Coordinates of C-alpha atoms and ligand atoms in Angstrom, one line a residue:
M1 CA 150.6 74.2 128.2
G2 CA 148.4 71.7 126.3
E3 CA 148.9 73.8 123.1
L4 CA 152.6 73.8 123.5
R5 CA 152.8 70.1 124.0
K6 CA 150.8 69.4 120.9
M7 CA 153.0 71.6 118.9
T8 CA 156.0 69.5 119.8
Y9 CA 154.5 66.4 118.2
I10 CA 155.7 67.7 114.9
N11 CA 159.2 68.1 116.2
Q12 CA 162.7 67.9 114.9
H13 CA 162.7 64.1 114.8
V14 CA 159.6 63.9 112.6
L15 CA 161.1 66.4 110.2
N16 CA 164.3 64.5 110.1
N17 CA 162.5 61.3 109.3
L18 CA 160.6 63.1 106.5
F19 CA 163.9 64.5 105.3
Y20 CA 165.5 61.0 104.9
I21 CA 162.5 59.8 102.9
L22 CA 162.3 62.8 100.6
V23 CA 166.0 62.9 99.9
S24 CA 166.1 59.3 98.9
I25 CA 163.1 59.6 96.6
F26 CA 164.9 62.5 94.8
F27 CA 168.0 60.4 94.8
F28 CA 166.1 57.5 93.2
Y29 CA 164.8 59.7 90.3
F30 CA 168.2 61.4 89.9
L31 CA 170.0 58.1 89.4
Y32 CA 167.2 56.7 87.3
D33 CA 167.4 59.8 85.1
Y34 CA 171.1 60.1 84.7
V35 CA 172.4 56.5 84.8
R36 CA 171.5 54.7 81.6
F37 CA 172.0 51.4 83.2
F38 CA 168.9 51.6 85.3
Q39 CA 166.6 52.4 82.4
R40 CA 167.6 49.2 80.6
K41 CA 165.7 46.7 82.7
K42 CA 162.8 46.7 85.1
V43 CA 164.8 44.5 87.5
Y44 CA 167.6 47.1 87.8
Q45 CA 165.0 49.7 88.5
R46 CA 163.4 47.6 91.2
L47 CA 166.8 47.0 92.8
L48 CA 167.5 50.7 92.8
F49 CA 164.1 51.4 94.3
V50 CA 164.7 48.8 97.1
V51 CA 168.1 50.3 97.9
C52 CA 166.9 53.9 97.8
L53 CA 164.0 53.0 100.1
S54 CA 165.9 50.9 102.6
V55 CA 168.2 53.7 103.4
P56 CA 165.5 56.0 104.9
L57 CA 163.9 52.9 106.4
I58 CA 167.0 52.2 108.4
L59 CA 167.7 55.8 109.1
C60 CA 164.2 56.4 110.4
M61 CA 164.7 53.5 112.8
K62 CA 168.1 54.6 113.8
Y63 CA 167.0 58.1 114.6
P64 CA 163.4 57.5 115.8
I65 CA 160.9 60.1 116.9
Y66 CA 160.2 58.5 120.3
I67 CA 161.2 55.3 122.1
A68 CA 158.6 53.7 124.4
P69 CA 159.2 50.6 126.5
D70 CA 157.4 48.3 124.0
C71 CA 157.7 50.2 120.8
V72 CA 159.8 52.6 118.7
H73 CA 158.0 55.4 117.0
D74 CA 159.3 56.5 113.6
L75 CA 158.1 57.0 110.0
R76 CA 159.6 53.7 108.7
Q77 CA 156.2 52.6 107.4
V78 CA 156.3 55.5 104.9
P79 CA 159.1 54.3 102.7
F80 CA 157.9 50.7 103.3
L81 CA 154.4 51.5 102.0
I82 CA 155.6 53.7 99.2
G83 CA 157.8 50.7 98.0
T84 CA 154.9 48.3 98.4
F85 CA 152.3 50.5 96.6
Y86 CA 154.5 51.3 93.7
G87 CA 156.6 48.1 93.4
G88 CA 154.2 45.3 94.6
W89 CA 155.5 42.4 96.5
T90 CA 158.8 42.1 94.6
V91 CA 159.9 45.4 96.1
S92 CA 158.0 45.0 99.4
F93 CA 159.4 41.6 100.3
P94 CA 163.1 42.7 100.4
L95 CA 162.1 45.8 102.2
L96 CA 160.2 43.7 104.8
L97 CA 163.3 41.6 105.4
I98 CA 165.6 44.6 105.7
L99 CA 163.1 46.3 108.0
L100 CA 162.8 43.3 110.3
L101 CA 166.5 42.5 110.4
A102 CA 167.4 46.1 111.1
R103 CA 164.9 46.4 113.8
W104 CA 166.1 43.2 115.3
A105 CA 169.7 44.3 115.2
M106 CA 169.1 47.8 116.7
Y107 CA 166.4 47.2 119.3
G108 CA 166.0 43.4 119.6
Y109 CA 163.4 41.0 118.5
Q110 CA 159.7 41.8 119.1
F111 CA 156.9 39.7 117.9
I112 CA 154.4 42.6 117.5
T113 CA 156.7 44.3 114.9
V114 CA 157.0 41.1 112.8
A115 CA 153.2 40.6 112.9
V116 CA 152.4 44.2 112.1
Y117 CA 154.8 44.5 109.1
V118 CA 154.0 41.1 107.7
M119 CA 150.3 42.1 107.8
M120 CA 151.2 45.4 106.0
F121 CA 153.3 43.5 103.5
V122 CA 150.4 41.2 102.6
F123 CA 147.6 43.8 102.4
G124 CA 149.9 46.4 100.8
S125 CA 151.0 44.0 98.1
L126 CA 147.4 43.0 97.4
F127 CA 146.5 46.7 97.1
S128 CA 149.4 47.5 94.8
P129 CA 147.9 46.4 91.5
I130 CA 144.7 48.4 92.3
F131 CA 146.8 51.4 93.2
Q132 CA 148.7 51.3 90.0
R133 CA 145.6 51.4 87.9
L134 CA 144.4 54.6 89.6
S135 CA 144.8 58.1 88.1
R136 CA 147.2 60.5 89.6
K137 CA 144.7 62.3 91.8
Q138 CA 143.1 59.1 93.0
R139 CA 146.5 57.8 94.0
L140 CA 147.0 60.7 96.4
F141 CA 143.8 59.9 98.2
A142 CA 143.9 56.1 98.0
S143 CA 147.5 55.9 99.4
A144 CA 146.5 58.1 102.4
V145 CA 143.3 56.1 103.1
M146 CA 145.1 52.7 102.7
T147 CA 147.9 53.9 105.0
F148 CA 145.4 54.9 107.6
I149 CA 143.5 51.6 107.4
L150 CA 146.7 49.6 107.7
A151 CA 147.7 51.6 110.8
I152 CA 144.3 51.0 112.4
V153 CA 144.5 47.2 111.6
A154 CA 148.1 47.2 112.9
T155 CA 146.9 48.8 116.2
I156 CA 144.1 46.3 116.6
L157 CA 146.5 43.5 115.9
A158 CA 149.0 44.8 118.5
I159 CA 146.3 45.1 121.1
V160 CA 145.0 41.6 120.5
I161 CA 148.3 39.8 120.6
S162 CA 149.8 41.7 123.5
D163 CA 148.8 44.3 126.1
F164 CA 149.9 47.1 123.9
Q165 CA 149.7 50.6 125.3
V166 CA 148.1 53.1 122.9
T167 CA 149.8 56.4 123.8
E168 CA 149.1 59.9 122.5
S169 CA 152.4 59.9 120.7
Y170 CA 151.6 56.6 119.1
V171 CA 148.3 57.8 117.8
I172 CA 150.0 60.9 116.3
H173 CA 153.1 59.3 114.9
F174 CA 151.9 55.9 113.8
I175 CA 148.3 56.6 112.9
L176 CA 147.8 60.3 111.9
V177 CA 151.1 61.5 110.4
P178 CA 151.9 58.6 108.1
P179 CA 148.9 59.0 105.8
F180 CA 149.8 62.6 105.2
A181 CA 153.4 61.7 104.7
V182 CA 152.7 58.9 102.3
S183 CA 150.3 61.0 100.3
F184 CA 152.9 63.8 100.2
V185 CA 155.6 61.4 98.9
V186 CA 153.1 60.1 96.3
L187 CA 152.6 63.6 95.2
I188 CA 156.3 64.1 94.7
V189 CA 156.8 60.8 93.0
E190 CA 154.0 61.5 90.6
T191 CA 155.3 65.0 89.9
L192 CA 158.8 63.7 89.2
R193 CA 157.5 60.9 87.0
E194 CA 155.4 63.2 85.0
A195 CA 158.3 65.6 84.5
L196 CA 160.5 62.8 83.2
L197 CA 157.8 61.5 80.9
I198 CA 157.1 64.9 79.4
R199 CA 160.8 65.5 78.8
S200 CA 161.3 62.2 77.0
K201 CA 158.2 62.9 74.9
A202 CA 159.6 66.4 74.1
I203 CA 162.9 64.9 72.9
K204 CA 161.0 62.5 70.6
L205 CA 158.9 65.3 69.2
E206 CA 162.0 67.4 68.6
K207 CA 163.5 64.6 66.5
M208 CA 160.3 64.3 64.6
E209 CA 160.4 68.0 64.1
V210 CA 163.7 67.8 62.2
V211 CA 162.2 65.4 59.7
S212 CA 159.1 67.5 59.3
Q213 CA 161.3 70.5 58.6
L214 CA 163.0 68.5 55.9
A215 CA 159.6 68.1 54.2
A216 CA 159.3 71.9 54.2
S217 CA 162.7 72.5 52.7
I218 CA 162.2 69.8 50.2
S219 CA 158.9 71.1 48.9
H220 CA 160.7 74.3 48.4
E221 CA 163.3 72.4 46.3
I222 CA 160.5 71.0 44.2
R223 CA 159.0 74.4 43.5
N224 CA 162.2 75.6 41.7
P225 CA 162.1 73.1 38.8
L226 CA 158.4 73.6 38.5
T227 CA 158.9 77.4 38.2
V228 CA 161.4 76.8 35.4
V229 CA 158.9 74.5 33.6
K230 CA 156.2 77.1 33.9
G231 CA 158.5 79.7 32.4
F232 CA 159.4 77.6 29.4
M233 CA 155.8 76.6 28.8
Q234 CA 154.9 80.3 28.7
L235 CA 157.7 80.9 26.2
M236 CA 156.5 78.1 24.1
G237 CA 153.1 79.6 24.0
G238 CA 154.6 82.7 22.2
K239 CA 153.6 83.3 18.6
D240 CA 156.8 83.6 16.5
I241 CA 158.8 80.7 17.9
S242 CA 160.8 78.3 15.8
E243 CA 160.3 74.6 15.9
E244 CA 164.0 74.2 16.9
K245 CA 163.5 76.5 19.9
K246 CA 160.3 74.8 20.9
E247 CA 162.1 71.4 21.0
Q248 CA 164.9 72.9 23.0
Y249 CA 162.5 74.4 25.6
M250 CA 160.6 71.2 25.7
N251 CA 163.7 69.2 26.6
I252 CA 164.7 71.7 29.3
A253 CA 161.2 71.5 30.8
L254 CA 161.2 67.7 30.7
E255 CA 164.6 67.6 32.4
E256 CA 163.3 69.9 35.2
L257 CA 160.3 67.7 35.7
D258 CA 162.6 64.7 36.0
R259 CA 164.5 66.5 38.7
A260 CA 161.3 67.3 40.6
C261 CA 160.4 63.6 40.4
A262 CA 163.8 62.6 41.6
I263 CA 163.5 64.9 44.7
I264 CA 160.0 63.5 45.4
D265 CA 161.4 59.9 45.1
D266 CA 164.2 60.7 47.6
Y267 CA 161.8 62.0 50.2
L268 CA 158.2 61.3 49.6
T269 CA 157.9 57.8 48.1
F270 CA 156.1 56.5 51.1
A271 CA 154.7 59.6 52.5
K272 CA 151.3 59.6 53.9
P273 CA 149.5 62.3 56.0
F274 CA 150.4 62.1 59.7
P275 CA 153.1 59.6 59.5
E276 CA 154.7 60.9 62.7
K277 CA 154.0 58.0 64.9
M278 CA 156.5 55.6 66.5
E279 CA 155.3 52.0 66.2
P280 CA 156.9 48.5 66.4
L281 CA 157.9 47.5 62.9
D282 CA 159.3 44.4 61.5
V283 CA 162.7 44.8 59.8
H284 CA 162.3 41.7 57.7
H285 CA 158.9 42.7 56.4
E286 CA 159.7 46.3 55.6
L287 CA 163.0 45.5 53.9
T288 CA 161.3 42.9 51.8
K289 CA 158.9 45.6 50.6
V290 CA 161.7 48.0 49.7
I291 CA 163.7 45.3 47.9
D292 CA 160.6 44.2 45.9
M293 CA 160.1 47.8 44.9
L294 CA 163.7 48.3 43.7
R295 CA 163.9 45.0 41.9
P296 CA 162.8 46.4 38.5
L297 CA 165.4 49.2 38.7
A298 CA 168.0 46.6 39.6
N299 CA 167.1 44.3 36.8
M300 CA 167.2 47.1 34.3
S301 CA 170.7 47.9 35.4
G302 CA 171.9 44.3 35.5
V303 CA 172.2 44.3 39.3
D304 CA 171.4 41.5 41.7
I305 CA 169.9 42.2 45.1
V306 CA 171.0 39.5 47.4
S307 CA 169.3 39.6 50.8
T308 CA 169.7 37.6 54.0
L309 CA 167.0 38.9 56.3
M310 CA 165.9 38.0 59.8
P311 CA 162.8 38.9 61.7
A312 CA 163.3 41.5 64.4
K313 CA 161.2 44.4 65.7
V314 CA 162.5 47.9 66.1
S315 CA 160.6 51.1 67.1
G316 CA 160.0 53.6 64.4
N317 CA 157.8 54.8 61.6
A318 CA 157.3 52.3 58.8
Q319 CA 157.1 54.9 56.0
Y320 CA 160.3 56.7 57.1
F321 CA 162.1 53.4 57.6
R322 CA 161.3 52.2 54.1
Q323 CA 162.3 55.6 52.7
C324 CA 165.6 55.4 54.5
F325 CA 166.5 52.0 53.0
L326 CA 165.1 52.8 49.7
N327 CA 167.6 55.6 49.3
I328 CA 170.5 53.6 50.6
I329 CA 169.9 50.5 48.5
K330 CA 169.1 52.7 45.4
N331 CA 172.5 54.4 45.8
G332 CA 174.0 50.9 46.0
I333 CA 172.3 49.9 42.7
E334 CA 173.3 53.2 41.0
A335 CA 176.9 52.8 42.1
I336 CA 177.3 49.6 40.1
E337 CA 178.5 50.0 36.5
G338 CA 177.9 46.9 34.5
D339 CA 177.1 43.7 36.4
G340 CA 177.3 43.3 40.2
A341 CA 175.3 42.8 43.3
V342 CA 174.0 44.7 46.3
Y343 CA 173.9 42.7 49.5
V344 CA 171.4 43.4 52.2
V345 CA 172.1 41.5 55.5
V346 CA 170.4 41.8 58.9
Y347 CA 172.1 40.8 62.1
V348 CA 170.2 40.5 65.3
A349 CA 172.3 40.9 68.5
Q350 CA 171.3 41.0 72.2
K351 CA 170.0 44.5 72.2
T352 CA 170.5 45.7 68.6
V353 CA 169.6 45.1 65.0
T354 CA 172.2 45.8 62.4
I355 CA 171.3 46.2 58.8
V356 CA 174.2 46.1 56.4
V357 CA 173.9 47.3 52.8
R358 CA 177.0 46.5 50.7
D359 CA 177.6 47.1 47.1
E360 CA 180.4 46.2 44.6
G361 CA 180.1 49.6 42.9
V362 CA 182.3 52.5 42.1
G363 CA 182.9 53.5 45.7
M364 CA 183.9 56.9 47.0
T365 CA 187.1 58.8 47.5
K366 CA 188.0 60.1 51.0
E367 CA 186.7 63.6 50.0
Q368 CA 183.4 62.2 48.7
L369 CA 183.0 60.0 51.8
A370 CA 183.5 63.0 54.0
R371 CA 180.7 64.8 52.2
Y372 CA 178.3 61.8 52.4
G373 CA 175.0 63.0 53.7
E374 CA 175.6 66.6 53.1
P375 CA 172.6 68.2 51.5
Y376 CA 172.8 68.7 47.7
F377 CA 176.1 66.8 47.5
S378 CA 175.9 64.6 44.4
T379 CA 178.3 63.2 41.9
K380 CA 175.6 62.0 39.6
Q381 CA 174.4 63.8 36.5
K382 CA 170.8 63.9 37.6
G383 CA 171.4 63.4 41.3
T384 CA 169.6 65.4 43.9
G385 CA 172.0 65.0 46.8
L386 CA 169.1 64.6 49.1
G387 CA 168.7 60.8 49.5
A388 CA 171.6 60.2 51.9
M389 CA 170.7 63.2 54.0
V390 CA 167.1 62.0 54.3
S391 CA 168.3 58.5 55.3
I392 CA 170.6 59.8 58.0
R393 CA 168.0 62.0 59.5
I394 CA 165.6 59.1 59.7
I395 CA 168.2 56.9 61.3
E396 CA 168.9 59.5 63.9
M397 CA 165.2 60.0 64.5
M398 CA 164.9 56.3 65.2
D399 CA 167.7 56.4 67.8
G400 CA 169.9 54.5 65.3
T401 CA 173.6 54.8 64.5
W402 CA 175.4 54.4 61.2
T403 CA 178.8 53.9 59.7
I404 CA 179.9 53.9 56.1
E405 CA 183.0 52.5 54.6
S406 CA 184.0 52.9 51.0
E407 CA 186.9 52.4 48.7
K408 CA 187.2 53.9 45.3
G409 CA 186.6 51.2 42.7
R410 CA 185.9 48.5 45.3
G411 CA 182.5 49.3 46.7
T412 CA 180.7 50.7 49.7
T413 CA 179.3 49.2 52.9
M414 CA 176.7 51.0 55.0
K415 CA 176.0 49.7 58.5
V416 CA 172.9 50.9 60.3
T417 CA 172.2 49.8 63.9
F418 CA 168.9 50.3 65.8
P419 CA 168.0 49.3 69.3
L420 CA 166.2 46.0 69.3
L421 CA 162.6 46.0 70.5
L422 CA 161.7 42.4 70.1
K423 CA 163.5 39.3 68.7
K424 CA 160.4 38.1 66.8
Ligands
ADP1 P1 172.1 61.2 44.8 O1 172.0 59.7 44.8 O2 170.9 61.9 44.3 O3 173.4 61.7 44.1 P2 172.5 60.9 47.6 O4 172.3 61.9 48.7 O5 171.6 59.7 47.6 O6 172.2 61.7 46.3 O7 174.0 60.5 47.5 C1 175.0 61.5 47.5 C2 176.3 61.1 46.9 O8 176.9 60.1 47.7 C3 176.1 60.3 45.6 O9 176.0 61.3 44.5 C4 177.4 59.5 45.5 O10 178.5 60.3 45.1 C5 177.6 59.2 46.9 N1 177.1 57.8 47.3 C6 176.1 57.5 48.0 N2 176.0 56.2 48.1 C7 176.9 55.6 47.4 C8 177.4 54.3 47.1 N3 176.7 53.2 47.6 N4 178.5 54.1 46.4 C9 179.2 55.1 45.9 N5 178.8 56.4 46.1 C10 177.7 56.7 46.9
MG2 MG1 170.5 58.7 46.0

């Protein structure tokens, strides 16, 4: 008989309570993952967390495990403590208010409840920063221990301030089950968090991969002209070869070397080993470098580079970023026949940075515009048709967007927008 009664301590009501809690945790991560809005600001996340935890909090109270004359047994402290440990007092305080108001509305006011949960709020919030610094495994253990300690302190508090009856059911449902439940929920939270983290890292890596593959295909592209050069050098080494032929071979070889150089310029000007790291970079600083580098080319072609820059930080890789704008601004310079100017302007908005490169050059026809960024599309005698493609890949890797407008004979405007990291 004793066996049977013990078995029923983990009954339908306990499982229901657990069910409310687990579903809402999944719901939180589901919304967080799918709704962009919640990823934007910490405040929105906190708000979502509070809402998602207050639902099981209320449901647990509404459908409790057991109602005794002076207390209601349920697992409400599980969502409350999860919110407190992970969110600190800013999440805990609204949960505390919701808990007390709901309890008051459903079962009437009781001073013990207020005392117990205010105590849990204070100690839980103090524990929260420590909890967040722990490793994943330590969190499992620490959350269970802390929940247990809080339950014991709560019990002592209840006994001291009133003649509280410690029943068997109370011991099980208030002191023994919650530590396991909290620890279990922590396990789930950590697992979901890690899964989301790994996935977002995988997406980043994949984008990097595309740019790395570019490197492979471009090095192949460089090998071609070098092979041609090698062939003509061997021919020139032949015994009976006329001066005239020699000169001809020499010119072809030099042209091919020029082409190899141009390809390298379009992709590898700033290349360093292991550049595949995202870091905060200053748009003003990087663009200044690029413009300084292009100034000699511009002067030679009688082109002015007029820049209006603003400090702003975006996330990306400095070398790739410079390569990207080197190619775009260089195309602007090359588009100008005779005198003219290339304008580089930076706009900083609430959440974005826009970089506009405008030239007063030859412009493009509709057909040319449609092919912009296509590999090996070039209208230039010695063009590679790689520069625009490389730039676009880099912009996409950095989560940027771009638009291009062009009119034959009037000029071209390229607009590139990146998410803003910091204003200054
Ligand atoms: P390349 O500069 O070696 O030709 P790109 O990939 O940099 O290769 O550019 C591809 C083509 O796009 C150019 O040949 C040109 O026809 C066109 N283009 C790019 N930028 C401009 C621009 N600012 N004005 C006019 N045409 C442009
Ligand atoms: Mg180019």
